[in-house]
Coordinates of C-alpha atoms and ligand atoms in Angstrom, one line a residue:
M1 CA -188.0 -29.0 -37.6
K2 CA -189.4 -26.0 -35.9
R3 CA -187.3 -22.9 -36.2
V4 CA -186.4 -20.9 -33.0
L5 CA -185.1 -17.3 -33.2
V6 CA -181.6 -17.1 -31.6
R7 CA -181.2 -14.1 -29.5
G8 CA -177.9 -12.4 -29.2
A9 CA -176.1 -9.0 -29.3
D10 CA -174.6 -9.4 -32.9
P11 CA -177.1 -10.9 -35.5
D12 CA -174.3 -11.7 -37.8
R13 CA -172.4 -13.5 -34.9
W14 CA -172.8 -16.9 -36.7
T15 CA -172.5 -15.9 -40.3
G16 CA -170.0 -18.0 -42.2
R17 CA -168.9 -19.9 -39.0
T18 CA -167.7 -23.5 -39.9
A19 CA -169.6 -26.0 -37.8
I20 CA -169.5 -29.9 -37.4
V21 CA -172.4 -31.6 -35.8
T22 CA -172.3 -35.3 -34.9
G23 CA -175.5 -37.3 -34.6
G24 CA -177.1 -34.5 -36.5
G25 CA -179.7 -36.8 -38.2
S26 CA -182.1 -36.8 -35.5
G27 CA -183.3 -35.1 -32.1
I28 CA -180.9 -32.6 -30.6
G29 CA -178.2 -32.8 -33.4
A30 CA -180.8 -32.0 -36.0
A31 CA -182.0 -29.0 -33.9
L32 CA -178.5 -27.8 -33.5
T33 CA -178.0 -28.1 -37.1
T34 CA -181.1 -26.1 -37.8
A35 CA -180.4 -23.5 -35.4
L36 CA -176.9 -22.9 -36.9
V37 CA -178.0 -22.8 -40.4
D38 CA -180.8 -20.5 -39.6
A39 CA -178.2 -18.2 -37.8
G40 CA -175.9 -18.2 -40.9
A41 CA -173.5 -20.9 -40.1
D42 CA -171.8 -23.4 -42.6
V43 CA -172.6 -26.7 -41.2
V44 CA -171.5 -30.3 -41.9
C45 CA -174.3 -32.3 -40.5
T46 CA -173.1 -35.8 -39.9
D47 CA -174.7 -39.0 -38.6
I48 CA -173.9 -42.7 -38.6
D49 CA -177.2 -42.9 -40.5
G50 CA -176.1 -41.0 -43.5
E51 CA -179.7 -40.9 -45.1
A52 CA -181.0 -39.2 -41.8
A53 CA -178.2 -36.5 -42.1
D54 CA -179.1 -36.1 -45.8
R55 CA -182.8 -35.6 -45.0
I56 CA -182.0 -33.0 -42.4
A57 CA -179.6 -31.1 -44.7
R58 CA -182.1 -31.2 -47.6
G59 CA -184.8 -29.7 -45.4
L60 CA -182.7 -26.7 -44.7
A61 CA -182.0 -25.4 -48.1
S62 CA -183.7 -22.2 -47.3
G63 CA -181.6 -21.4 -44.3
R64 CA -179.3 -18.3 -44.1
G65 CA -176.2 -20.5 -43.9
T66 CA -175.2 -23.6 -45.7
V67 CA -175.3 -27.4 -44.8
R68 CA -173.7 -30.5 -46.3
A69 CA -174.3 -34.0 -44.9
A70 CA -171.9 -36.6 -44.3
R71 CA -172.1 -40.2 -42.9
L72 CA -169.9 -40.4 -40.0
D73 CA -169.6 -43.1 -37.1
V74 CA -168.0 -41.2 -34.1
T75 CA -166.5 -44.6 -32.8
D76 CA -164.2 -44.5 -35.9
G77 CA -161.5 -42.1 -34.7
D78 CA -159.7 -42.1 -38.2
A79 CA -163.0 -41.1 -39.9
V80 CA -163.8 -38.3 -37.5
R81 CA -160.2 -36.8 -37.9
A82 CA -160.4 -37.2 -41.7
L83 CA -163.8 -35.4 -41.7
V84 CA -162.5 -32.6 -39.5
D85 CA -159.3 -32.2 -41.6
A86 CA -161.2 -32.1 -44.8
T87 CA -163.5 -29.5 -43.3
V88 CA -160.5 -27.4 -42.4
D89 CA -158.9 -27.9 -45.8
R90 CA -162.0 -26.7 -47.6
A91 CA -163.2 -24.0 -45.3
G92 CA -159.7 -22.9 -43.9
R93 CA -161.0 -23.4 -40.3
I94 CA -163.3 -25.0 -37.8
D95 CA -165.1 -22.8 -35.5
L96 CA -167.6 -25.0 -33.9
M97 CA -167.4 -28.8 -33.1
F98 CA -170.5 -30.4 -31.7
N99 CA -169.8 -33.7 -30.2
N100 CA -173.4 -34.7 -29.8
A101 CA -173.9 -38.3 -30.9
G102 CA -175.0 -40.6 -28.2
F103 CA -177.6 -43.1 -26.9
A104 CA -178.8 -44.4 -23.7
L105 CA -179.3 -48.1 -22.6
G106 CA -181.7 -48.6 -19.6
G107 CA -182.4 -51.3 -17.4
N108 CA -180.9 -53.5 -14.5
T109 CA -177.1 -53.1 -14.9
E110 CA -176.6 -56.9 -14.4
M111 CA -178.4 -57.6 -17.6
L112 CA -175.9 -55.6 -19.7
S113 CA -173.6 -57.7 -21.8
P114 CA -169.9 -56.7 -22.2
A115 CA -170.7 -55.8 -25.8
Q116 CA -173.4 -53.3 -24.7
W117 CA -170.9 -51.8 -22.1
D118 CA -168.3 -51.6 -25.0
S119 CA -170.8 -49.9 -27.2
I120 CA -172.1 -47.1 -24.9
I121 CA -168.4 -46.4 -24.0
D122 CA -167.3 -46.4 -27.7
V123 CA -170.2 -44.0 -28.7
N124 CA -170.7 -41.7 -25.6
I125 CA -167.2 -41.3 -24.4
R126 CA -164.7 -42.3 -27.3
G127 CA -167.0 -40.6 -29.9
V128 CA -166.6 -37.4 -27.9
V129 CA -162.8 -37.9 -27.4
H130 CA -162.5 -38.6 -31.1
G131 CA -164.2 -35.2 -32.0
V132 CA -162.1 -33.3 -29.2
T133 CA -158.8 -34.6 -30.4
A134 CA -159.6 -34.1 -34.1
A135 CA -160.8 -30.3 -33.7
Y136 CA -159.0 -29.1 -30.7
P137 CA -155.5 -28.9 -32.2
H138 CA -156.9 -26.8 -35.3
M139 CA -158.7 -24.4 -32.8
I140 CA -155.5 -24.1 -30.8
R141 CA -153.7 -23.1 -34.2
Q142 CA -156.5 -20.6 -35.0
R143 CA -156.5 -19.3 -31.4
S144 CA -160.2 -19.5 -31.5
G145 CA -163.1 -22.0 -31.6
H146 CA -165.9 -23.5 -29.3
I147 CA -166.2 -27.3 -28.5
V148 CA -169.7 -28.3 -27.5
N149 CA -170.2 -31.7 -25.9
T150 CA -173.6 -33.2 -25.4
A151 CA -173.5 -34.6 -21.9
S152 CA -176.8 -34.7 -19.9
M153 CA -178.4 -34.1 -16.6
A154 CA -177.3 -37.7 -16.1
G155 CA -173.6 -36.3 -16.1
L156 CA -174.4 -34.2 -13.0
T157 CA -176.6 -36.5 -10.9
A158 CA -176.8 -40.2 -10.6
A159 CA -179.6 -42.5 -10.4
G160 CA -179.7 -46.2 -11.3
L161 CA -181.4 -48.2 -14.1
L162 CA -179.3 -46.0 -16.4
T163 CA -175.9 -46.7 -14.7
S164 CA -173.8 -47.2 -17.8
Y165 CA -175.4 -44.0 -19.3
V166 CA -174.7 -41.9 -16.2
M167 CA -171.1 -43.2 -16.2
T168 CA -170.6 -42.0 -19.9
K169 CA -172.2 -38.6 -19.2
H170 CA -170.1 -38.0 -16.0
A171 CA -167.1 -38.7 -18.1
V172 CA -168.2 -36.1 -20.7
V173 CA -168.9 -33.6 -18.0
G174 CA -165.4 -34.1 -16.5
L175 CA -163.6 -33.9 -19.9
S176 CA -165.5 -30.8 -20.7
L177 CA -164.9 -28.9 -17.5
A178 CA -161.2 -29.8 -17.2
L179 CA -160.4 -29.2 -20.9
R180 CA -162.1 -25.9 -20.6
T181 CA -159.5 -24.7 -18.1
E182 CA -156.8 -25.6 -20.5
A183 CA -158.6 -24.4 -23.7
A184 CA -159.1 -20.8 -22.2
A185 CA -155.4 -20.0 -22.8
H186 CA -155.6 -20.7 -26.4
G187 CA -158.8 -18.7 -26.9
V188 CA -160.9 -21.9 -27.2
G189 CA -164.3 -22.3 -25.4
V190 CA -165.8 -25.7 -24.1
L191 CA -169.4 -26.1 -23.1
A192 CA -171.2 -29.1 -21.9
L193 CA -174.8 -29.4 -22.6
C194 CA -176.7 -31.1 -19.5
P195 CA -180.4 -31.2 -20.3
A196 CA -182.9 -33.4 -18.5
A197 CA -185.3 -35.3 -20.7
V198 CA -185.5 -33.7 -24.2
E199 CA -188.3 -34.7 -26.7
T200 CA -186.4 -37.0 -29.2
P201 CA -186.4 -40.6 -30.2
L202 CA -183.8 -41.3 -27.5
L203 CA -186.7 -41.3 -25.0
D204 CA -188.1 -44.4 -26.8
G205 CA -184.7 -45.9 -27.5
P206 CA -183.2 -49.3 -26.5
G207 CA -183.3 -50.8 -22.9
V208 CA -182.9 -54.3 -21.4
G209 CA -185.5 -56.4 -19.6
G210 CA -188.4 -54.3 -20.7
F211 CA -187.1 -50.9 -19.4
S212 CA -189.1 -47.9 -20.7
G213 CA -187.0 -44.8 -21.0
R214 CA -190.0 -42.3 -21.5
S215 CA -191.5 -43.4 -18.2
Y216 CA -188.2 -43.2 -16.4
Y217 CA -187.1 -39.8 -17.8
L218 CA -190.3 -38.2 -17.3
S219 CA -190.5 -39.3 -13.5
G220 CA -187.0 -38.5 -12.4
Q221 CA -184.9 -35.3 -12.4
G222 CA -187.8 -33.2 -11.2
V223 CA -189.3 -32.7 -14.7
R224 CA -192.7 -33.7 -15.8
A225 CA -192.4 -32.8 -19.6
A226 CA -189.7 -33.4 -22.1
Y227 CA -187.8 -30.2 -23.2
P228 CA -188.1 -29.1 -26.7
A229 CA -185.1 -29.8 -28.8
D230 CA -185.3 -26.5 -30.9
R231 CA -185.5 -24.5 -27.6
L232 CA -182.4 -26.3 -26.3
A233 CA -180.5 -25.6 -29.6
A234 CA -181.4 -22.0 -29.4
E235 CA -180.2 -21.7 -25.9
T236 CA -177.0 -23.5 -26.8
L237 CA -176.1 -21.0 -29.2
E238 CA -176.6 -18.3 -26.6
A239 CA -174.5 -20.3 -24.0
I240 CA -171.7 -20.4 -26.5
D241 CA -172.0 -16.6 -27.0
R242 CA -171.8 -16.1 -23.2
N243 CA -169.0 -18.6 -23.0
R244 CA -171.0 -20.6 -20.3
P245 CA -169.3 -23.9 -18.9
L246 CA -172.5 -25.8 -18.6
L247 CA -176.1 -25.4 -20.0
V248 CA -178.6 -27.2 -17.5
V249 CA -182.1 -27.1 -18.5
P250 CA -185.0 -26.7 -17.5
A251 CA -185.2 -24.8 -14.3
Q252 CA -186.3 -27.8 -12.2
A253 CA -183.2 -29.7 -13.3
R254 CA -181.0 -26.9 -12.1
M255 CA -182.8 -27.0 -8.8
A256 CA -182.2 -30.9 -8.6
W257 CA -178.6 -30.4 -9.4
R258 CA -178.2 -27.7 -6.7
F259 CA -180.0 -30.0 -4.1
S260 CA -177.7 -32.8 -5.1
R261 CA -174.6 -30.7 -4.2
L262 CA -176.1 -29.3 -0.9
A263 CA -177.4 -32.8 0.3
P264 CA -175.7 -35.5 -1.6
G265 CA -176.6 -38.2 1.2
V266 CA -180.3 -37.2 0.8
M267 CA -180.1 -37.1 -3.0
Q268 CA -178.7 -40.7 -2.9
H269 CA -181.6 -41.8 -0.6
L270 CA -184.1 -40.2 -2.9
A271 CA -182.4 -41.8 -6.0
T272 CA -182.5 -45.2 -4.4
K273 CA -186.3 -44.8 -3.7
F274 CA -186.9 -43.6 -7.3
V275 CA -185.1 -46.7 -8.6
A276 CA -187.2 -49.0 -6.5
Q277 CA -190.5 -47.3 -7.6
Q278 CA -189.3 -47.5 -11.2
R279 CA -188.5 -51.3 -10.8
Q280 CA -192.0 -51.8 -9.3
R281 CA -193.8 -49.7 -11.8
Q282 CA -191.9 -51.1 -14.8
K283 CA -191.9 -54.7 -13.4
L284 CA -188.1 -54.9 -13.9
Ligands
LIG1 N1 -183.2 -36.9 -25.5 C1 -182.8 -36.6 -24.2 O1 -183.7 -36.7 -23.2 C2 -181.4 -36.4 -24.0 C3 -181.1 -35.8 -22.7 C4 -179.8 -35.5 -22.4 C5 -178.7 -35.7 -23.3 N2 -179.2 -36.3 -24.5 C6 -178.0 -36.6 -25.4 O2 -178.2 -35.9 -26.5 C7 -177.4 -36.4 -27.7 C8 -178.4 -36.7 -28.8 O3 -179.4 -37.4 -28.5 P1 -180.9 -37.3 -28.9 O4 -181.7 -37.2 -27.8 O5 -180.9 -36.3 -29.9 O6 -181.1 -38.8 -29.6 P2 -181.4 -39.2 -31.0 O7 -181.5 -40.7 -31.0 O8 -182.6 -38.4 -31.6 O9 -180.2 -38.7 -31.9 C9 -179.0 -39.4 -31.6 C10 -178.3 -39.5 -33.2 O10 -177.1 -40.1 -32.9 C11 -176.8 -40.9 -34.0 N3 -175.7 -41.8 -33.6 C12 -175.8 -42.9 -32.8 N4 -174.6 -43.6 -32.8 C13 -173.9 -42.9 -33.5 C14 -172.5 -43.1 -34.0 N5 -171.9 -44.2 -33.4 N6 -171.9 -42.2 -34.8 C15 -172.6 -41.1 -35.2 N7 -173.9 -40.9 -35.0 C16 -174.5 -41.8 -34.1 C17 -178.0 -41.5 -34.2 O11 -178.2 -42.2 -35.5 C18 -179.1 -40.3 -34.0 O12 -179.3 -39.8 -35.3 C19 -177.0 -37.8 -27.0 O13 -175.5 -37.7 -26.6 C20 -177.8 -38.0 -25.7 O14 -177.1 -38.9 -24.8 C21 -180.4 -36.5 -24.7

């Protein structure tokens, strides 16, 4: 994993901060774990793939902070709560909770089975709810902390062939923005990450009926190249520092989002055309 320097007023800002990252065994979660450890935080890197979490942790032994790995399935609410409680018992606090685990399932919506709908709701929505409900009470008690939910640009705009994913990510944005307005009174921050395509294995992840994620993601949302995960992680720490509500990257995605608010009807028309083009190109 490439290391990117995190800018910020206080170089010791992250030293000794206790953080938990879900889905930390790959992609954005691995990059967040790396950025945090390099900045001096004490991180629990978790993933349903325990070996992947272990691999990331072993590779970070030389960082400024510390890292331990744990297997954690975010769909298991009791397990998420147990891990957060054990972390607080050990470290005395939880400063940063990154609800990041998630996946996408592309293709024509009528091809999704009920089990596939359940699965994406369980991981992408319930997984975030489990992380929030486990960590937030501790943060209220501490009167400090930051919850960072990995949503997506798909949580701000809507195009089909990714309908189930769009639904889950809109839920994560809504949860994050609403909770933020409550949490402020307790000294707790909430940030939703809304990147367009990021260069991770998710781009080549599962779909139905021959759907290709890479071809879809790199044609929509106004972007032509996937964003580097290490850069997103560094910018995430800066966004926490500045207590930003949303991190939308890259600039083309911010422009597309702005346009969708200014002209929602035109955006729907463009999204419908985009879906038709993708269906034709991918023979869906
Ligand atoms: N890559 C992108 O283009 C992109 C863009 C916007 C948002 N995101 C979001 O970023 C987050 C991370 O995705 P990524 O791109 O790094 O993908 P990734 O596939 O590289 O990493 C996802 C990780 O989550 C883990 N995971 C899956 N189900 C889990 C579960 N039930 N419990 C715990 N861990 C689980 C996987 O094992 C994997 O290690 C996701 O929420 C995704 O929706 C990704």
